[in-house]
Coordinates of N, CA and C and ligand atoms in Angstrom, one line a residue:
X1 N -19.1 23.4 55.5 CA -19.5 23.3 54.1 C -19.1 24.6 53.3
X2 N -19.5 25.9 53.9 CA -19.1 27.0 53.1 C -18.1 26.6 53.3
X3 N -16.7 26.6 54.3 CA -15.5 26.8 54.3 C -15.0 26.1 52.9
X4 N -15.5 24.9 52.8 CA -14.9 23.8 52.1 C -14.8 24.2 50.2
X5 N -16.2 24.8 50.2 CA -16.8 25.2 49.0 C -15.4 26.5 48.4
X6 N -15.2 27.7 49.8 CA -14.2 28.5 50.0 C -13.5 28.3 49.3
X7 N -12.5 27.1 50.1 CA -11.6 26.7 50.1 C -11.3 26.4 48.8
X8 N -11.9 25.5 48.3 CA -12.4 24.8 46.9 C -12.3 25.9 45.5
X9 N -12.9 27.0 46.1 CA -12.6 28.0 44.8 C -11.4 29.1 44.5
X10 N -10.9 28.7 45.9 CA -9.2 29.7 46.4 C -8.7 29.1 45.6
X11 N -8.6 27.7 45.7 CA -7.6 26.7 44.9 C -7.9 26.7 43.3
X12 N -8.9 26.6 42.5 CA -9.6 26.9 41.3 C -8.7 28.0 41.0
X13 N -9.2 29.5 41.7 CA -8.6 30.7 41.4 C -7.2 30.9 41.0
X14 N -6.3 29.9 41.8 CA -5.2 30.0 41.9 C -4.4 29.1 41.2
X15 N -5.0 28.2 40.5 CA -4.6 27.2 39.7 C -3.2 27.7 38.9
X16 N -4.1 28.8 37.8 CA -3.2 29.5 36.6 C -1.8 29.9 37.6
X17 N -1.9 30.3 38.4 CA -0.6 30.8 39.4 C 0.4 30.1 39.6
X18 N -0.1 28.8 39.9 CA 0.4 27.5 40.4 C 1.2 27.0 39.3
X19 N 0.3 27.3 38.1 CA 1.0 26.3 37.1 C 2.4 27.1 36.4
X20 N 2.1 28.6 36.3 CA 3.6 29.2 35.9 C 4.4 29.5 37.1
X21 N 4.0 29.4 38.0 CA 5.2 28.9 39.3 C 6.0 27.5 38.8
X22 N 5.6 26.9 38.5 CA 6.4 25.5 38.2 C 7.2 25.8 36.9
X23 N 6.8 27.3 36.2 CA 7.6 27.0 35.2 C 9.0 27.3 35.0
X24 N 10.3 27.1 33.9 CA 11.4 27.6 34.3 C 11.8 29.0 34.3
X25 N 11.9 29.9 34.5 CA 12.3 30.9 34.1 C 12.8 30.9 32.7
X26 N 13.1 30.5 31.9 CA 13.7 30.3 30.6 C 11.9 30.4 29.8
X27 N 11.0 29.0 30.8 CA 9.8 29.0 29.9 C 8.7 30.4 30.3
X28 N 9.0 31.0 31.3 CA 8.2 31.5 31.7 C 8.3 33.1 30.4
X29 N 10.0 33.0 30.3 CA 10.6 34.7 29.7 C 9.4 33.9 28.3
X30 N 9.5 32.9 27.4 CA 9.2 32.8 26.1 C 7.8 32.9 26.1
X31 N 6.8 32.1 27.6 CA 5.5 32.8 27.3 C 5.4 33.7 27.2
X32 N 6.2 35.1 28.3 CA 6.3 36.3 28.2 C 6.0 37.2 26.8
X33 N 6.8 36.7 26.4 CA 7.5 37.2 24.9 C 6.1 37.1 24.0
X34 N 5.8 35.8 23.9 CA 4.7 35.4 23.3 C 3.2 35.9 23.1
X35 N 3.2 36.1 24.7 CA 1.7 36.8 25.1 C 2.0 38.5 24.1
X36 N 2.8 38.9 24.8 CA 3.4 40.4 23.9 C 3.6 40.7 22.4
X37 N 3.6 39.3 21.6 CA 3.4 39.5 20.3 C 2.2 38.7 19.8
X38 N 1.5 38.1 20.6 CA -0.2 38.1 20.2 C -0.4 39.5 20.2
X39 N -0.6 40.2 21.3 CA -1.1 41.2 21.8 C -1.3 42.0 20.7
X40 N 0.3 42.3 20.4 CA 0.7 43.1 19.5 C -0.4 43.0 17.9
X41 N -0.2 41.6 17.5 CA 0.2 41.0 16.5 C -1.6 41.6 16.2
X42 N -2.3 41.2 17.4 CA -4.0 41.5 17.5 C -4.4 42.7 17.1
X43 N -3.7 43.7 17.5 CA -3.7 45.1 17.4 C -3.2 45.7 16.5
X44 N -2.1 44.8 15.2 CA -2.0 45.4 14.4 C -2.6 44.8 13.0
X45 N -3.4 43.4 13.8 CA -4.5 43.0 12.8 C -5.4 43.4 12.5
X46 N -6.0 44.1 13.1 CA -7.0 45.1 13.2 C -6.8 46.5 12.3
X47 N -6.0 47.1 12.3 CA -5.5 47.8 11.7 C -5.1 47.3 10.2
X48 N -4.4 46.8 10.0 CA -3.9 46.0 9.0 C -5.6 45.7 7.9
X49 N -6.6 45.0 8.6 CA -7.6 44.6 7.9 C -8.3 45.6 7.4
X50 N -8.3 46.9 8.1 CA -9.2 48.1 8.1 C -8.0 48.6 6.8
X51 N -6.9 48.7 6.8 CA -6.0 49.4 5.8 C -6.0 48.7 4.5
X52 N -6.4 47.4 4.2 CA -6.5 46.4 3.3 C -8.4 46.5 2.8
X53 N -9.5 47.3 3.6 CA -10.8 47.2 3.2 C -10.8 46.2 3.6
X54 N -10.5 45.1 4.3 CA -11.2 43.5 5.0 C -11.9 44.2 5.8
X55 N -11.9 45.2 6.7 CA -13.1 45.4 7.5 C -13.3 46.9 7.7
X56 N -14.4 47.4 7.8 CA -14.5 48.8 7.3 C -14.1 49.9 8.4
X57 N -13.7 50.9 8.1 CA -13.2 51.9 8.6 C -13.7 52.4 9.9
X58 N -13.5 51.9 10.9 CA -14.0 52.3 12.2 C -13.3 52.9 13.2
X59 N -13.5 54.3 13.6 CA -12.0 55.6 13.8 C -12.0 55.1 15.5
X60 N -13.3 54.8 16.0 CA -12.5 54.8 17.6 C -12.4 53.0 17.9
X61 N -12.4 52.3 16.6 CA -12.1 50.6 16.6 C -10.4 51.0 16.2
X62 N -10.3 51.7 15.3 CA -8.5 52.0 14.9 C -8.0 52.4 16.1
X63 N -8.3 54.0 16.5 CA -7.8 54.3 18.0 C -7.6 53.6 19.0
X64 N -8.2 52.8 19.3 CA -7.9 52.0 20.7 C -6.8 50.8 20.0
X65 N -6.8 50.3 18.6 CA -5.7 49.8 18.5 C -4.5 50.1 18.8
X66 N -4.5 51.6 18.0 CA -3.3 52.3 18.1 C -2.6 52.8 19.1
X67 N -3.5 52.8 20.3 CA -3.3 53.2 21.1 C -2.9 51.7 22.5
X68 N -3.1 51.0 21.9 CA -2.7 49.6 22.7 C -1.6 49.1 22.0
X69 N -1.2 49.4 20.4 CA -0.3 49.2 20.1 C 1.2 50.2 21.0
X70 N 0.9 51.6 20.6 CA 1.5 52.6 21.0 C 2.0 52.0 22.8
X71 N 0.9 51.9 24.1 CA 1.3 50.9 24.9 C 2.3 50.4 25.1
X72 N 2.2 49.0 24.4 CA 2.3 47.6 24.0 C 4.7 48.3 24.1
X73 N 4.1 49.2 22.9 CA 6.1 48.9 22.8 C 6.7 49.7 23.4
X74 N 6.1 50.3 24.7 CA 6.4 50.8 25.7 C 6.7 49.9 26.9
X75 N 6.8 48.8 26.6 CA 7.1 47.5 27.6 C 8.5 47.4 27.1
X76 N 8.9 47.2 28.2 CA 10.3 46.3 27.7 C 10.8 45.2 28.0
X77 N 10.0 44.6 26.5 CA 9.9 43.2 26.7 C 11.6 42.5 26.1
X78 N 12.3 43.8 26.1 CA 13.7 42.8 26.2 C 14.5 42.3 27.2
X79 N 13.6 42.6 28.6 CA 14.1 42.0 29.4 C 13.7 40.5 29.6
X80 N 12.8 40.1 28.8 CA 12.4 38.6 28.5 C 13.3 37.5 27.7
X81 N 14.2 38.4 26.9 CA 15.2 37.7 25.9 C 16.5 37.4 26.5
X82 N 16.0 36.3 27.6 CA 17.4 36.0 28.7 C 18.1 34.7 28.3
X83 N 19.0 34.8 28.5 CA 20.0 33.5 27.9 C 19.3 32.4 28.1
X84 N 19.6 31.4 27.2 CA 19.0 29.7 27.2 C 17.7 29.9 26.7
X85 N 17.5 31.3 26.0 CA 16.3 31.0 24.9 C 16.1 31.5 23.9
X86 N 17.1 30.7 22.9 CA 16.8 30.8 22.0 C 16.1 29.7 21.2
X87 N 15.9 29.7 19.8 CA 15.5 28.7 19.5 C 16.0 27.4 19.4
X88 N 15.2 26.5 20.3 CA 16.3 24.7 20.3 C 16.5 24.6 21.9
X89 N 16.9 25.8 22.3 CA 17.0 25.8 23.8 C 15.6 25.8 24.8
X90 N 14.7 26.1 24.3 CA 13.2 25.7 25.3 C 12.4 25.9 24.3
X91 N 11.1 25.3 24.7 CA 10.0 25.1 23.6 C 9.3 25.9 23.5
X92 N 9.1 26.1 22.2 CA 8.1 27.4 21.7 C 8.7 28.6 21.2
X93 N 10.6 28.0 21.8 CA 10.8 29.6 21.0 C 11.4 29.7 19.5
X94 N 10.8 31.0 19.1 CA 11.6 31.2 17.7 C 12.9 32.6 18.0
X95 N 13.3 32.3 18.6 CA 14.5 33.6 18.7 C 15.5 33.1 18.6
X96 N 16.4 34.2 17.1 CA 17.3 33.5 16.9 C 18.3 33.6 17.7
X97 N 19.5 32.7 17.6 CA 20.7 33.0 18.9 C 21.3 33.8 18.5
X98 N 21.1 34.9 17.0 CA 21.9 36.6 17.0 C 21.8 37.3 18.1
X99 N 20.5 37.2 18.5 CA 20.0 38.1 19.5 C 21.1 38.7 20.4
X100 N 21.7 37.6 21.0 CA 22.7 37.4 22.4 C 23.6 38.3 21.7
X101 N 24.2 37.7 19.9 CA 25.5 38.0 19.4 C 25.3 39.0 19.3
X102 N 24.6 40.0 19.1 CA 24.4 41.7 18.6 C 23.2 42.1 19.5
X103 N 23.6 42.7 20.3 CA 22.1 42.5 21.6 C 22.2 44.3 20.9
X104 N 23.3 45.2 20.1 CA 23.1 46.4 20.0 C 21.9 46.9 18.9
X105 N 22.1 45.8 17.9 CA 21.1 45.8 16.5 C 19.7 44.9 17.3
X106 N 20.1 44.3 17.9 CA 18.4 44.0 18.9 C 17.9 45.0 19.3
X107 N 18.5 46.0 19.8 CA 17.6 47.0 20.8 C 17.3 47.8 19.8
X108 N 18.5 48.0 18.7 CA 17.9 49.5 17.8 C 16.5 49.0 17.4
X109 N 16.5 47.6 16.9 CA 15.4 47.3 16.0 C 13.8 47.5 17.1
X110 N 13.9 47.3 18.3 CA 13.0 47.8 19.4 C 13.0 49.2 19.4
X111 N 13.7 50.2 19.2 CA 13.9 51.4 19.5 C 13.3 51.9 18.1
X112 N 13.5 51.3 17.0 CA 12.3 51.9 15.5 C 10.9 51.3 15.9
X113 N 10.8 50.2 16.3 CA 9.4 49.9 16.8 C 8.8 50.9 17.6
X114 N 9.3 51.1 18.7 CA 8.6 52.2 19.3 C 8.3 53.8 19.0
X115 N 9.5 54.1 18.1 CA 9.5 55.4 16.6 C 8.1 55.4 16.3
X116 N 8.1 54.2 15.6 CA 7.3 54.1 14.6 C 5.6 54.1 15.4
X117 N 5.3 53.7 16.4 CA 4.1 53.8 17.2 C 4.0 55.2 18.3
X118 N 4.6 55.8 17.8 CA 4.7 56.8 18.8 C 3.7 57.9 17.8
X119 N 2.4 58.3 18.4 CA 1.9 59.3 17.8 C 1.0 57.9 16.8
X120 N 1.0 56.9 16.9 CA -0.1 56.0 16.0 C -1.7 56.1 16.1
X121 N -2.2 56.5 17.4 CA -3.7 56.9 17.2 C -3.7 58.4 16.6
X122 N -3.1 59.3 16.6 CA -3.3 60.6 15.7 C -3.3 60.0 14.1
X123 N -2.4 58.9 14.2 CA -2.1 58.5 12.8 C -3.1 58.0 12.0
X124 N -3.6 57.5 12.5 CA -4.8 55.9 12.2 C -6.6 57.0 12.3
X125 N -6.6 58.2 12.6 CA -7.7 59.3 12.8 C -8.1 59.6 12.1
X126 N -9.2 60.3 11.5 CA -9.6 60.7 10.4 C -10.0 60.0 9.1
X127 N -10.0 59.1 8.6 CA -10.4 58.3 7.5 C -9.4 57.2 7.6
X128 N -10.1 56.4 6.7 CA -9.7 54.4 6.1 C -8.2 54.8 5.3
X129 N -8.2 56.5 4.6 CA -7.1 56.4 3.7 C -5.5 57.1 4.8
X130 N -6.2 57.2 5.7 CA -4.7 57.7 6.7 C -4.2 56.2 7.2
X131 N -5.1 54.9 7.5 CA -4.3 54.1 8.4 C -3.2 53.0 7.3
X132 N -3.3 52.9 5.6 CA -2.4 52.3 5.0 C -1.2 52.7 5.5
X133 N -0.8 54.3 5.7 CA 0.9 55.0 5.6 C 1.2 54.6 6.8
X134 N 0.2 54.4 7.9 CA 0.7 54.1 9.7 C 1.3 52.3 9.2
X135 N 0.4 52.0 9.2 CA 0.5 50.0 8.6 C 1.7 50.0 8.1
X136 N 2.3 50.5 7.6 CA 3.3 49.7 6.3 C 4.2 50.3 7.1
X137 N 4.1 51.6 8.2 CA 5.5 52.2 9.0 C 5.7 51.4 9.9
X138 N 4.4 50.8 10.7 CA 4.8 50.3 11.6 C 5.3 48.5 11.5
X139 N 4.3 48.0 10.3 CA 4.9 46.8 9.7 C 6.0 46.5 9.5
X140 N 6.6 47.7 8.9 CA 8.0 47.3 8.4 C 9.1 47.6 9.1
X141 N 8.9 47.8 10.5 CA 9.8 47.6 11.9 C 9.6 46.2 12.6
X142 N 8.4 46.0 12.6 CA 8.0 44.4 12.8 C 9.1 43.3 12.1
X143 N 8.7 43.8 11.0 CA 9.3 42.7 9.7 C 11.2 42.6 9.7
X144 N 11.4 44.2 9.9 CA 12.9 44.1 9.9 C 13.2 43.1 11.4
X145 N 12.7 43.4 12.0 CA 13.3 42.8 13.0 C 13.4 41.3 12.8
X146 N 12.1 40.7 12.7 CA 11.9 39.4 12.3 C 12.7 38.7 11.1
X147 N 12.9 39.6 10.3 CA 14.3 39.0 9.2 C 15.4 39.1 9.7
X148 N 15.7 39.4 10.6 CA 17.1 38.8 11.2 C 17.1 38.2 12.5
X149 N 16.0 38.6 13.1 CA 16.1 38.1 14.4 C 15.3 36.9 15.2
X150 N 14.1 36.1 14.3 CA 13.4 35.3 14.3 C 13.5 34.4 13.1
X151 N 13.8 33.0 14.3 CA 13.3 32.2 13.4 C 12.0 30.7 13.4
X152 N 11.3 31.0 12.0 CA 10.0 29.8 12.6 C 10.2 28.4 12.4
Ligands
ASC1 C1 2.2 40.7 12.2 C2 3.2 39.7 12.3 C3 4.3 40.2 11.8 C4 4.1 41.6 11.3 C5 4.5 41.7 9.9 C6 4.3 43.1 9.4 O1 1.0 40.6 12.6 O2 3.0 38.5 12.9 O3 5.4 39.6 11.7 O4 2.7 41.8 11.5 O5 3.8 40.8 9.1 O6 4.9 43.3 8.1

């Protein structure tokens, strides 16, 4: 009976494992990708809302963003942008097929992302009126990239 119950919850536990084992490599790189720009996306909503007055200025609720952001583009999640996914080629993805064609203006545009987050919890410190100038630096390495290199 315990064994069974054991047994029973090994398998439960293990489910989530099981199921991205079946997946292709192709789907597995674009969950990849995906989880990494929630992440991101979460961390710099937060920020973003606190820089806009949506939610009030809270210095170690900013810090830990900044500093999960900062993290975050210290991954190198360009090893997830592997051929046969772009967009059309597996589901879910928005990447455009430039990516492959200029893989050099891919990486720079990763290499200002990480610029730009480097030193972001010093940034985001001290008051509501320091985290607008971080927002808009680090936003607008986001954005460049995504104007040429995503499509929805
Ligand atoms: C996000 C998101 C982007 C960037 C961009 C910043 O949260 O999904 O593409 O921030 O809007 O300018």
């Amino acid at each position: 009976m315990r064994l069974t119950a054991l047994a029973t919850l090994s398998l439960v536990a293990l489910a989530p494992l099981a199921a991205a084992a079946q997946d292709s490599p192709e789907e597995l790189a674009v969950e990849a990708r995906r989880g990494f720009m929630v992440m991101l996306g979460s961390n710099f909503g937060t920020l973003a809302a606190m820089a806009k007055g949506d939610m009030a200025y809270d210095e170690p609720a900013a810090v830990r963003a900044a500093t999960n952001i900062e993290a975050l583009t210290k991954y190198d999640v360009g090893m997830h942008f592997i051929p046969g996914t772009a967009k059309g080629e597996v589901e879910g993805s928005e990447a455009s097929p430039d990516i492959w064609l200029d893989t050099a203006k891919f990486g720079e545009r990763f290499a200002a992302l990480n610029q730009a987050a480097a030193g972001l919890p010093a940034a985001v410190t001290g008051g509501q009126e320091q985290v607008g100038a971080a927002v808009q630096k680090m936003g607008g390495t986001c954005k460049a990239c995504h104007d040429d290199f995503r499509e929805e």
